[in-house]
């Protein structure tokens, strides 16, 4: 790979006090790749490309020091000068995630998910499992040290524990009952006793269809006797969420229906 476009660098350095197992390093880099790809998939900045990937530029002796490049997969795009910007953006996001799980900042970065937290925990595997180990992630913009992430063994153990716990908490459904919500069907099975495939929309919560169940068969049967896809309903609904997103509507009561 040519070095003529190297305007920035992304350096990952693993120090160890006890031998590092290969699978720890492998898991760490897998977590880093996921975090990198997920970050740019979610971003909408003009310089972002969906096909940016991490490349190894150099592996240095001593501690395990890996210089990485984040380039478009064809690494010949005309706007290659944006490489510096997007590497720094990614490093800043990693810095915020680290700060959150080190309890240095109160709120998680936007778009941090349970899966993202688990992959962050994977990144910390080597320093967390190596007594006396440490992790440094350094992003530079052509010479200036812009972002420096450092975790000692003890900090890596603690941050990894916090990340896994936080991820587990996001998986727990959050239940909330909302009254007098406007609901309409996206799809529904023609059977009052079956809810498989039933999906409805409450635009005040999300415009996407969400799996819907109606415990009271009589209520659904009454809906089925109508042209239900031409109707809207005022309902009381229990909303269950995963990672802050509605995953299940449980219709508790239908108080009114009218033509859409």
PDB file of C-alpha atoms in Angstrom:
ATOM      1  CA  UNK A   1       0.000   0.000   0.000  1.00  0.00           C
ATOM      2  CA  UNK A   2       1.334   3.419  -0.873  1.00  0.00           C
ATOM      3  CA  UNK A   3       2.149   5.794   2.012  1.00  0.00           C
ATOM      4  CA  UNK A   4       1.717   8.985  -0.013  1.00  0.00           C
ATOM      5  CA  UNK A   5      -1.803   9.571   1.372  1.00  0.00           C
ATOM      6  CA  UNK A   6      -0.946   9.010   5.012  1.00  0.00           C
ATOM      7  CA  UNK A   7      -2.085  12.301   6.545  1.00  0.00           C
ATOM      8  CA  UNK A   8      -3.095  10.872   9.898  1.00  0.00           C
ATOM      9  CA  UNK A   9      -2.347   7.853  12.037  1.00  0.00           C
ATOM     10  CA  UNK A  10      -4.264   5.636  14.401  1.00  0.00           C
ATOM     11  CA  UNK A  11      -1.971   3.779  16.773  1.00  0.00           C
ATOM     12  CA  UNK A  12      -2.970   0.982  19.145  1.00  0.00           C
ATOM     13  CA  UNK A  13      -0.376   0.022  21.740  1.00  0.00           C
ATOM     14  CA  UNK A  14      -0.708  -2.961  24.065  1.00  0.00           C
ATOM     15  CA  UNK A  15       1.649  -3.044  27.047  1.00  0.00           C
ATOM     16  CA  UNK A  16       1.726  -6.221  29.087  1.00  0.00           C
ATOM     17  CA  UNK A  17       2.885  -7.310  32.478  1.00  0.00           C
ATOM     18  CA  UNK A  18       2.119 -10.968  31.845  1.00  0.00           C
ATOM     19  CA  UNK A  19       2.026 -12.787  28.476  1.00  0.00           C
ATOM     20  CA  UNK A  20      -0.894 -11.889  26.228  1.00  0.00           C
ATOM     21  CA  UNK A  21      -2.913 -14.704  24.765  1.00  0.00           C
ATOM     22  CA  UNK A  22      -3.370 -14.459  21.010  1.00  0.00           C
ATOM     23  CA  UNK A  23      -7.140 -14.767  21.340  1.00  0.00           C
ATOM     24  CA  UNK A  24      -7.207 -11.646  23.544  1.00  0.00           C
ATOM     25  CA  UNK A  25      -5.502  -9.622  20.825  1.00  0.00           C
ATOM     26  CA  UNK A  26      -7.732 -11.138  18.150  1.00  0.00           C
ATOM     27  CA  UNK A  27     -10.853 -10.314  20.147  1.00  0.00           C
ATOM     28  CA  UNK A  28      -9.596  -6.790  20.796  1.00  0.00           C
ATOM     29  CA  UNK A  29      -9.061  -6.069  17.115  1.00  0.00           C
ATOM     30  CA  UNK A  30     -12.420  -7.610  16.214  1.00  0.00           C
ATOM     31  CA  UNK A  31     -14.040  -5.191  18.659  1.00  0.00           C
ATOM     32  CA  UNK A  32     -12.089  -2.300  17.182  1.00  0.00           C
ATOM     33  CA  UNK A  33     -13.134  -3.202  13.628  1.00  0.00           C
ATOM     34  CA  UNK A  34     -16.790  -3.448  14.640  1.00  0.00           C
ATOM     35  CA  UNK A  35     -16.634  -0.102  16.466  1.00  0.00           C
ATOM     36  CA  UNK A  36     -14.982   1.579  13.489  1.00  0.00           C
ATOM     37  CA  UNK A  37     -17.424   0.182  10.933  1.00  0.00           C
ATOM     38  CA  UNK A  38     -20.491   0.866  13.078  1.00  0.00           C
ATOM     39  CA  UNK A  39     -19.417   4.454  13.737  1.00  0.00           C
ATOM     40  CA  UNK A  40     -19.087   5.296  10.062  1.00  0.00           C
ATOM     41  CA  UNK A  41     -22.233   3.426   9.114  1.00  0.00           C
ATOM     42  CA  UNK A  42     -24.165   5.658  11.521  1.00  0.00           C
ATOM     43  CA  UNK A  43     -22.471   8.922  10.567  1.00  0.00           C
ATOM     44  CA  UNK A  44     -23.865  11.352   8.004  1.00  0.00           C
ATOM     45  CA  UNK A  45     -20.987  13.847   7.738  1.00  0.00           C
ATOM     46  CA  UNK A  46     -20.021  14.708   4.134  1.00  0.00           C
ATOM     47  CA  UNK A  47     -16.566  13.145   4.462  1.00  0.00           C
ATOM     48  CA  UNK A  48     -17.877   9.765   5.559  1.00  0.00           C
ATOM     49  CA  UNK A  49     -17.772   6.796   3.194  1.00  0.00           C
ATOM     50  CA  UNK A  50     -19.644   3.576   3.986  1.00  0.00           C
ATOM     51  CA  UNK A  51     -16.766   1.525   2.624  1.00  0.00           C
ATOM     52  CA  UNK A  52     -14.013   2.877   4.898  1.00  0.00           C
ATOM     53  CA  UNK A  53     -12.026   0.017   6.389  1.00  0.00           C
ATOM     54  CA  UNK A  54      -9.085  -0.383   8.739  1.00  0.00           C
ATOM     55  CA  UNK A  55      -5.755  -1.424   7.275  1.00  0.00           C
ATOM     56  CA  UNK A  56      -2.539  -2.382   9.059  1.00  0.00           C
ATOM     57  CA  UNK A  57       0.209   0.024   8.083  1.00  0.00           C
ATOM     58  CA  UNK A  58       2.956  -1.246  10.401  1.00  0.00           C
ATOM     59  CA  UNK A  59       3.525  -3.488  13.425  1.00  0.00           C
ATOM     60  CA  UNK A  60       6.382  -2.294  15.623  1.00  0.00           C
ATOM     61  CA  UNK A  61       8.600  -4.109  18.092  1.00  0.00           C
ATOM     62  CA  UNK A  62       8.617  -3.776  21.864  1.00  0.00           C
ATOM     63  CA  UNK A  63       5.094  -3.577  23.150  1.00  0.00           C
ATOM     64  CA  UNK A  64       2.556  -4.661  20.552  1.00  0.00           C
ATOM     65  CA  UNK A  65       2.270  -1.414  18.623  1.00  0.00           C
ATOM     66  CA  UNK A  66       0.042  -1.427  15.541  1.00  0.00           C
ATOM     67  CA  UNK A  67      -0.240   1.540  13.181  1.00  0.00           C
ATOM     68  CA  UNK A  68      -3.586   1.488  11.422  1.00  0.00           C
ATOM     69  CA  UNK A  69      -4.938   3.348   8.441  1.00  0.00           C
ATOM     70  CA  UNK A  70      -8.632   3.997   7.916  1.00  0.00           C
ATOM     71  CA  UNK A  71      -9.193   4.396   4.190  1.00  0.00           C
ATOM     72  CA  UNK A  72     -11.857   3.785   1.610  1.00  0.00           C
ATOM     73  CA  UNK A  73     -11.632   0.194   0.464  1.00  0.00           C
ATOM     74  CA  UNK A  74     -10.282   1.260  -2.947  1.00  0.00           C
ATOM     75  CA  UNK A  75      -8.081   3.945  -1.219  1.00  0.00           C
ATOM     76  CA  UNK A  76      -8.015   5.964  -4.447  1.00  0.00           C
ATOM     77  CA  UNK A  77     -10.962   8.306  -3.916  1.00  0.00           C
ATOM     78  CA  UNK A  78     -10.280  11.924  -4.966  1.00  0.00           C
ATOM     79  CA  UNK A  79     -11.240  13.257  -1.527  1.00  0.00           C
ATOM     80  CA  UNK A  80      -8.561  11.193   0.222  1.00  0.00           C
ATOM     81  CA  UNK A  81      -7.589  14.281   2.216  1.00  0.00           C
ATOM     82  CA  UNK A  82     -10.620  13.697   4.427  1.00  0.00           C
ATOM     83  CA  UNK A  83      -8.846  10.656   5.908  1.00  0.00           C
ATOM     84  CA  UNK A  84      -7.424  12.849   8.655  1.00  0.00           C
ATOM     85  CA  UNK A  85     -10.836  14.176   9.651  1.00  0.00           C
ATOM     86  CA  UNK A  86     -12.646  10.886   9.852  1.00  0.00           C
ATOM     87  CA  UNK A  87      -9.871   9.162  11.810  1.00  0.00           C
ATOM     88  CA  UNK A  88      -9.996  11.947  14.398  1.00  0.00           C
ATOM     89  CA  UNK A  89     -13.811  11.762  14.510  1.00  0.00           C
ATOM     90  CA  UNK A  90     -13.650   8.050  15.232  1.00  0.00           C
ATOM     91  CA  UNK A  91     -10.959   8.510  17.894  1.00  0.00           C
ATOM     92  CA  UNK A  92     -13.007  11.223  19.602  1.00  0.00           C
ATOM     93  CA  UNK A  93     -15.993   8.886  19.709  1.00  0.00           C
ATOM     94  CA  UNK A  94     -13.817   6.177  21.271  1.00  0.00           C
ATOM     95  CA  UNK A  95     -12.577   8.748  23.791  1.00  0.00           C
ATOM     96  CA  UNK A  96     -16.170   9.593  24.781  1.00  0.00           C
ATOM     97  CA  UNK A  97     -17.100   5.912  25.158  1.00  0.00           C
ATOM     98  CA  UNK A  98     -14.001   5.345  27.304  1.00  0.00           C
ATOM     99  CA  UNK A  99     -14.854   8.365  29.447  1.00  0.00           C
ATOM    100  CA  UNK A 100     -18.394   7.123  29.967  1.00  0.00           C
ATOM    101  CA  UNK A 101     -17.321   3.659  31.104  1.00  0.00           C
ATOM    102  CA  UNK A 102     -14.553   5.131  33.263  1.00  0.00           C
ATOM    103  CA  UNK A 103     -17.345   7.199  34.882  1.00  0.00           C
ATOM    104  CA  UNK A 104     -15.676  10.442  33.864  1.00  0.00           C
ATOM    105  CA  UNK A 105     -18.697  11.673  31.894  1.00  0.00           C
ATOM    106  CA  UNK A 106     -22.323  11.125  32.960  1.00  0.00           C
ATOM    107  CA  UNK A 107     -24.070  10.294  29.695  1.00  0.00           C
ATOM    108  CA  UNK A 108     -23.289   7.742  26.978  1.00  0.00           C
ATOM    109  CA  UNK A 109     -22.375   9.000  23.497  1.00  0.00           C
ATOM    110  CA  UNK A 110     -25.216   9.140  21.023  1.00  0.00           C
ATOM    111  CA  UNK A 111     -25.899   5.903  19.161  1.00  0.00           C
ATOM    112  CA  UNK A 112     -24.027   3.772  21.710  1.00  0.00           C
ATOM    113  CA  UNK A 113     -25.837   0.420  21.779  1.00  0.00           C
ATOM    114  CA  UNK A 114     -25.576  -2.718  23.878  1.00  0.00           C
ATOM    115  CA  UNK A 115     -23.704  -4.413  21.032  1.00  0.00           C
ATOM    116  CA  UNK A 116     -21.337  -1.463  20.767  1.00  0.00           C
ATOM    117  CA  UNK A 117     -20.656  -1.621  24.507  1.00  0.00           C
ATOM    118  CA  UNK A 118     -19.868  -5.320  24.313  1.00  0.00           C
ATOM    119  CA  UNK A 119     -17.432  -4.732  21.466  1.00  0.00           C
ATOM    120  CA  UNK A 120     -15.819  -1.943  23.484  1.00  0.00           C
ATOM    121  CA  UNK A 121     -15.372  -4.510  26.258  1.00  0.00           C
ATOM    122  CA  UNK A 122     -13.705  -6.781  23.680  1.00  0.00           C
ATOM    123  CA  UNK A 123     -11.211  -4.018  22.850  1.00  0.00           C
ATOM    124  CA  UNK A 124     -10.200  -3.944  26.519  1.00  0.00           C
ATOM    125  CA  UNK A 125      -9.643  -7.705  26.771  1.00  0.00           C
ATOM    126  CA  UNK A 126      -5.783  -7.645  26.628  1.00  0.00           C
ATOM    127  CA  UNK A 127      -5.118  -4.947  29.257  1.00  0.00           C
ATOM    128  CA  UNK A 128      -7.942  -6.235  31.474  1.00  0.00           C
ATOM    129  CA  UNK A 129      -6.604  -9.791  31.546  1.00  0.00           C
ATOM    130  CA  UNK A 130      -2.885  -9.031  31.657  1.00  0.00           C
ATOM    131  CA  UNK A 131      -1.667  -8.083  35.147  1.00  0.00           C
ATOM    132  CA  UNK A 132       0.282  -4.842  34.797  1.00  0.00           C
ATOM    133  CA  UNK A 133      -0.933  -4.380  31.229  1.00  0.00           C
ATOM    134  CA  UNK A 134      -2.163  -1.150  29.645  1.00  0.00           C
ATOM    135  CA  UNK A 135      -3.768   0.107  26.453  1.00  0.00           C
ATOM    136  CA  UNK A 136      -3.011   3.289  24.535  1.00  0.00           C
ATOM    137  CA  UNK A 137      -4.945   4.464  21.482  1.00  0.00           C
ATOM    138  CA  UNK A 138      -3.457   7.535  19.839  1.00  0.00           C
ATOM    139  CA  UNK A 139      -4.857   9.447  16.868  1.00  0.00           C
ATOM    140  CA  UNK A 140      -2.749  12.119  15.196  1.00  0.00           C
ATOM    141  CA  UNK A 141      -3.491  14.537  12.380  1.00  0.00           C
ATOM    142  CA  UNK A 142      -0.217  14.520  10.523  1.00  0.00           C
ATOM    143  CA  UNK A 143       1.985  15.082  13.539  1.00  0.00           C
ATOM    144  CA  UNK A 144      -0.014  16.738  16.314  1.00  0.00           C
ATOM    145  CA  UNK A 145      -1.223  14.439  19.083  1.00  0.00           C
ATOM    146  CA  UNK A 146      -4.980  15.033  18.937  1.00  0.00           C
ATOM    147  CA  UNK A 147      -6.607  12.161  20.863  1.00  0.00           C
ATOM    148  CA  UNK A 148      -4.919   9.977  23.470  1.00  0.00           C
ATOM    149  CA  UNK A 149      -6.859   7.196  25.187  1.00  0.00           C
ATOM    150  CA  UNK A 150      -5.037   5.450  28.032  1.00  0.00           C
ATOM    151  CA  UNK A 151      -6.216   2.684  30.343  1.00  0.00           C
ATOM    152  CA  UNK A 152      -4.153   0.909  32.975  1.00  0.00           C
ATOM    153  CA  UNK A 153      -4.876  -2.701  33.878  1.00  0.00           C
ATOM    154  CA  UNK A 154      -7.089  -1.627  36.773  1.00  0.00           C
ATOM    155  CA  UNK A 155      -8.945   0.949  34.648  1.00  0.00           C
ATOM    156  CA  UNK A 156      -9.451  -1.591  31.854  1.00  0.00           C
ATOM    157  CA  UNK A 157     -10.879  -4.141  34.306  1.00  0.00           C
ATOM    158  CA  UNK A 158     -13.294  -1.564  35.720  1.00  0.00           C
ATOM    159  CA  UNK A 159     -14.326  -0.056  32.364  1.00  0.00           C
ATOM    160  CA  UNK A 160     -14.817  -3.500  30.829  1.00  0.00           C
ATOM    161  CA  UNK A 161     -17.032  -4.500  33.772  1.00  0.00           C
ATOM    162  CA  UNK A 162     -19.058  -1.279  33.424  1.00  0.00           C
ATOM    163  CA  UNK A 163     -19.472  -1.792  29.663  1.00  0.00           C
ATOM    164  CA  UNK A 164     -20.740  -5.365  30.030  1.00  0.00           C
ATOM    165  CA  UNK A 165     -23.116  -4.385  32.839  1.00  0.00           C
ATOM    166  CA  UNK A 166     -24.439  -1.423  30.867  1.00  0.00           C
ATOM    167  CA  UNK A 167     -24.964  -3.637  27.813  1.00  0.00           C
ATOM    168  CA  UNK A 168     -26.877  -6.167  29.918  1.00  0.00           C
ATOM    169  CA  UNK A 169     -29.106  -3.424  31.316  1.00  0.00           C
ATOM    170  CA  UNK A 170     -29.964  -2.184  27.816  1.00  0.00           C
ATOM    171  CA  UNK A 171     -31.236  -5.647  26.930  1.00  0.00           C
ATOM    172  CA  UNK A 172     -33.816  -5.574  29.717  1.00  0.00           C
ATOM    173  CA  UNK A 173     -37.233  -4.547  28.407  1.00  0.00           C
ATOM    174  CA  UNK A 174     -38.589  -1.271  29.742  1.00  0.00           C
ATOM    175  CA  UNK A 175     -42.352  -1.315  30.159  1.00  0.00           C
ATOM    176  CA  UNK A 176     -44.502   1.777  30.009  1.00  0.00           C
ATOM    177  CA  UNK A 177     -48.259   2.196  29.685  1.00  0.00           C
ATOM    178  CA  UNK A 178     -49.431   5.027  27.441  1.00  0.00           C
ATOM    179  CA  UNK A 179     -53.049   6.073  27.303  1.00  0.00           C
ATOM    180  CA  UNK A 180     -55.142   7.415  24.430  1.00  0.00           C
ATOM    181  CA  UNK A 181     -52.588   6.735  21.722  1.00  0.00           C
ATOM    182  CA  UNK A 182     -53.497   6.803  18.026  1.00  0.00           C
ATOM    183  CA  UNK A 183     -52.855   3.325  16.592  1.00  0.00           C
ATOM    184  CA  UNK A 184     -53.379   1.730  13.191  1.00  0.00           C
ATOM    185  CA  UNK A 185     -52.547  -1.659  11.722  1.00  0.00           C
ATOM    186  CA  UNK A 186     -49.639  -2.266   9.392  1.00  0.00           C
ATOM    187  CA  UNK A 187     -50.409  -5.969   9.039  1.00  0.00           C
ATOM    188  CA  UNK A 188     -52.638  -8.383  10.947  1.00  0.00           C
ATOM    189  CA  UNK A 189     -53.490 -12.066  10.761  1.00  0.00           C
ATOM    190  CA  UNK A 190     -57.115 -12.888  10.100  1.00  0.00           C
ATOM    191  CA  UNK A 191     -57.496 -14.801  13.356  1.00  0.00           C
ATOM    192  CA  UNK A 192     -58.473 -13.395  16.713  1.00  0.00           C
ATOM    193  CA  UNK A 193     -56.504 -16.012  18.658  1.00  0.00           C
ATOM    194  CA  UNK A 194     -53.233 -15.510  16.794  1.00  0.00           C
ATOM    195  CA  UNK A 195     -50.821 -12.591  16.948  1.00  0.00           C
ATOM    196  CA  UNK A 196     -47.960 -14.037  14.887  1.00  0.00           C
ATOM    197  CA  UNK A 197     -47.052 -11.451  12.287  1.00  0.00           C
ATOM    198  CA  UNK A 198     -49.296  -8.733  13.732  1.00  0.00           C
ATOM    199  CA  UNK A 199     -47.626  -5.314  13.478  1.00  0.00           C
ATOM    200  CA  UNK A 200     -49.019  -1.875  14.158  1.00  0.00           C
ATOM    201  CA  UNK A 201     -47.940   1.750  14.092  1.00  0.00           C
ATOM    202  CA  UNK A 202     -48.179   4.471  16.731  1.00  0.00           C
ATOM    203  CA  UNK A 203     -46.578   7.452  15.025  1.00  0.00           C
ATOM    204  CA  UNK A 204     -46.214   9.369  18.290  1.00  0.00           C
ATOM    205  CA  UNK A 205     -43.726   6.656  19.344  1.00  0.00           C
ATOM    206  CA  UNK A 206     -42.211   5.579  16.021  1.00  0.00           C
ATOM    207  CA  UNK A 207     -43.336   5.566  12.421  1.00  0.00           C
ATOM    208  CA  UNK A 208     -41.973   2.041  12.016  1.00  0.00           C
ATOM    209  CA  UNK A 209     -44.312  -0.941  12.443  1.00  0.00           C
ATOM    210  CA  UNK A 210     -43.879  -2.760  15.759  1.00  0.00           C
ATOM    211  CA  UNK A 211     -44.927  -6.268  16.779  1.00  0.00           C
ATOM    212  CA  UNK A 212     -48.379  -6.017  18.361  1.00  0.00           C
ATOM    213  CA  UNK A 213     -50.345  -8.343  20.611  1.00  0.00           C
ATOM    214  CA  UNK A 214     -53.891  -8.044  21.956  1.00  0.00           C
ATOM    215  CA  UNK A 215     -54.421 -10.312  24.996  1.00  0.00           C
ATOM    216  CA  UNK A 216     -58.197  -9.845  24.807  1.00  0.00           C
ATOM    217  CA  UNK A 217     -59.369 -11.998  21.875  1.00  0.00           C
ATOM    218  CA  UNK A 218     -62.758 -10.275  21.909  1.00  0.00           C
ATOM    219  CA  UNK A 219     -61.140  -6.901  21.193  1.00  0.00           C
ATOM    220  CA  UNK A 220     -59.210  -8.208  18.210  1.00  0.00           C
ATOM    221  CA  UNK A 221     -62.236 -10.123  16.950  1.00  0.00           C
ATOM    222  CA  UNK A 222     -64.223  -6.885  16.959  1.00  0.00           C
ATOM    223  CA  UNK A 223     -61.457  -5.213  14.942  1.00  0.00           C
ATOM    224  CA  UNK A 224     -61.464  -8.060  12.436  1.00  0.00           C
ATOM    225  CA  UNK A 225     -65.164  -7.492  11.806  1.00  0.00           C
ATOM    226  CA  UNK A 226     -64.291  -4.004  10.568  1.00  0.00           C
ATOM    227  CA  UNK A 227     -62.196  -2.936   7.595  1.00  0.00           C
ATOM    228  CA  UNK A 228     -59.367  -2.673  10.093  1.00  0.00           C
ATOM    229  CA  UNK A 229     -56.760  -1.361   7.623  1.00  0.00           C
ATOM    230  CA  UNK A 230     -59.026   1.573   6.883  1.00  0.00           C
ATOM    231  CA  UNK A 231     -59.454   2.377  10.570  1.00  0.00           C
ATOM    232  CA  UNK A 232     -57.466   4.170  13.230  1.00  0.00           C
ATOM    233  CA  UNK A 233     -57.919   3.408  16.915  1.00  0.00           C
ATOM    234  CA  UNK A 234     -57.537   5.221  20.205  1.00  0.00           C
ATOM    235  CA  UNK A 235     -55.854   2.735  22.514  1.00  0.00           C
ATOM    236  CA  UNK A 236     -54.206   2.270  25.858  1.00  0.00           C
ATOM    237  CA  UNK A 237     -50.998   0.404  25.161  1.00  0.00           C
ATOM    238  CA  UNK A 238     -48.119  -1.084  27.091  1.00  0.00           C
ATOM    239  CA  UNK A 239     -44.925  -0.277  25.205  1.00  0.00           C
ATOM    240  CA  UNK A 240     -41.943  -2.545  25.741  1.00  0.00           C
ATOM    241  CA  UNK A 241     -38.581  -1.286  24.548  1.00  0.00           C
ATOM    242  CA  UNK A 242     -35.117  -2.716  24.001  1.00  0.00           C
ATOM    243  CA  UNK A 243     -32.174  -0.309  23.867  1.00  0.00           C
ATOM    244  CA  UNK A 244     -34.651   2.554  23.972  1.00  0.00           C
ATOM    245  CA  UNK A 245     -36.544   1.407  20.866  1.00  0.00           C
ATOM    246  CA  UNK A 246     -40.150   0.161  20.856  1.00  0.00           C
ATOM    247  CA  UNK A 247     -40.128  -3.617  20.344  1.00  0.00           C
ATOM    248  CA  UNK A 248     -43.644  -4.652  21.398  1.00  0.00           C
ATOM    249  CA  UNK A 249     -47.079  -3.050  21.654  1.00  0.00           C
ATOM    250  CA  UNK A 250     -49.525  -4.759  24.000  1.00  0.00           C
ATOM    251  CA  UNK A 251     -52.978  -3.286  23.368  1.00  0.00           C
ATOM    252  CA  UNK A 252     -54.807  -3.116  26.699  1.00  0.00           C
ATOM    253  CA  UNK A 253     -57.947  -1.228  25.687  1.00  0.00           C
ATOM    254  CA  UNK A 254     -59.567   0.187  22.560  1.00  0.00           C
ATOM    255  CA  UNK A 255     -61.774   3.155  23.342  1.00  0.00           C
ATOM    256  CA  UNK A 256     -62.633   4.424  19.866  1.00  0.00           C
ATOM    257  CA  UNK A 257     -62.245   3.665  16.170  1.00  0.00           C
ATOM    258  CA  UNK A 258     -62.715   5.931  13.172  1.00  0.00           C
ATOM    259  CA  UNK A 259     -61.984   6.020   9.447  1.00  0.00           C
ATOM    260  CA  UNK A 260     -58.474   7.039   8.446  1.00  0.00           C
TER     261      UNK A 260
END
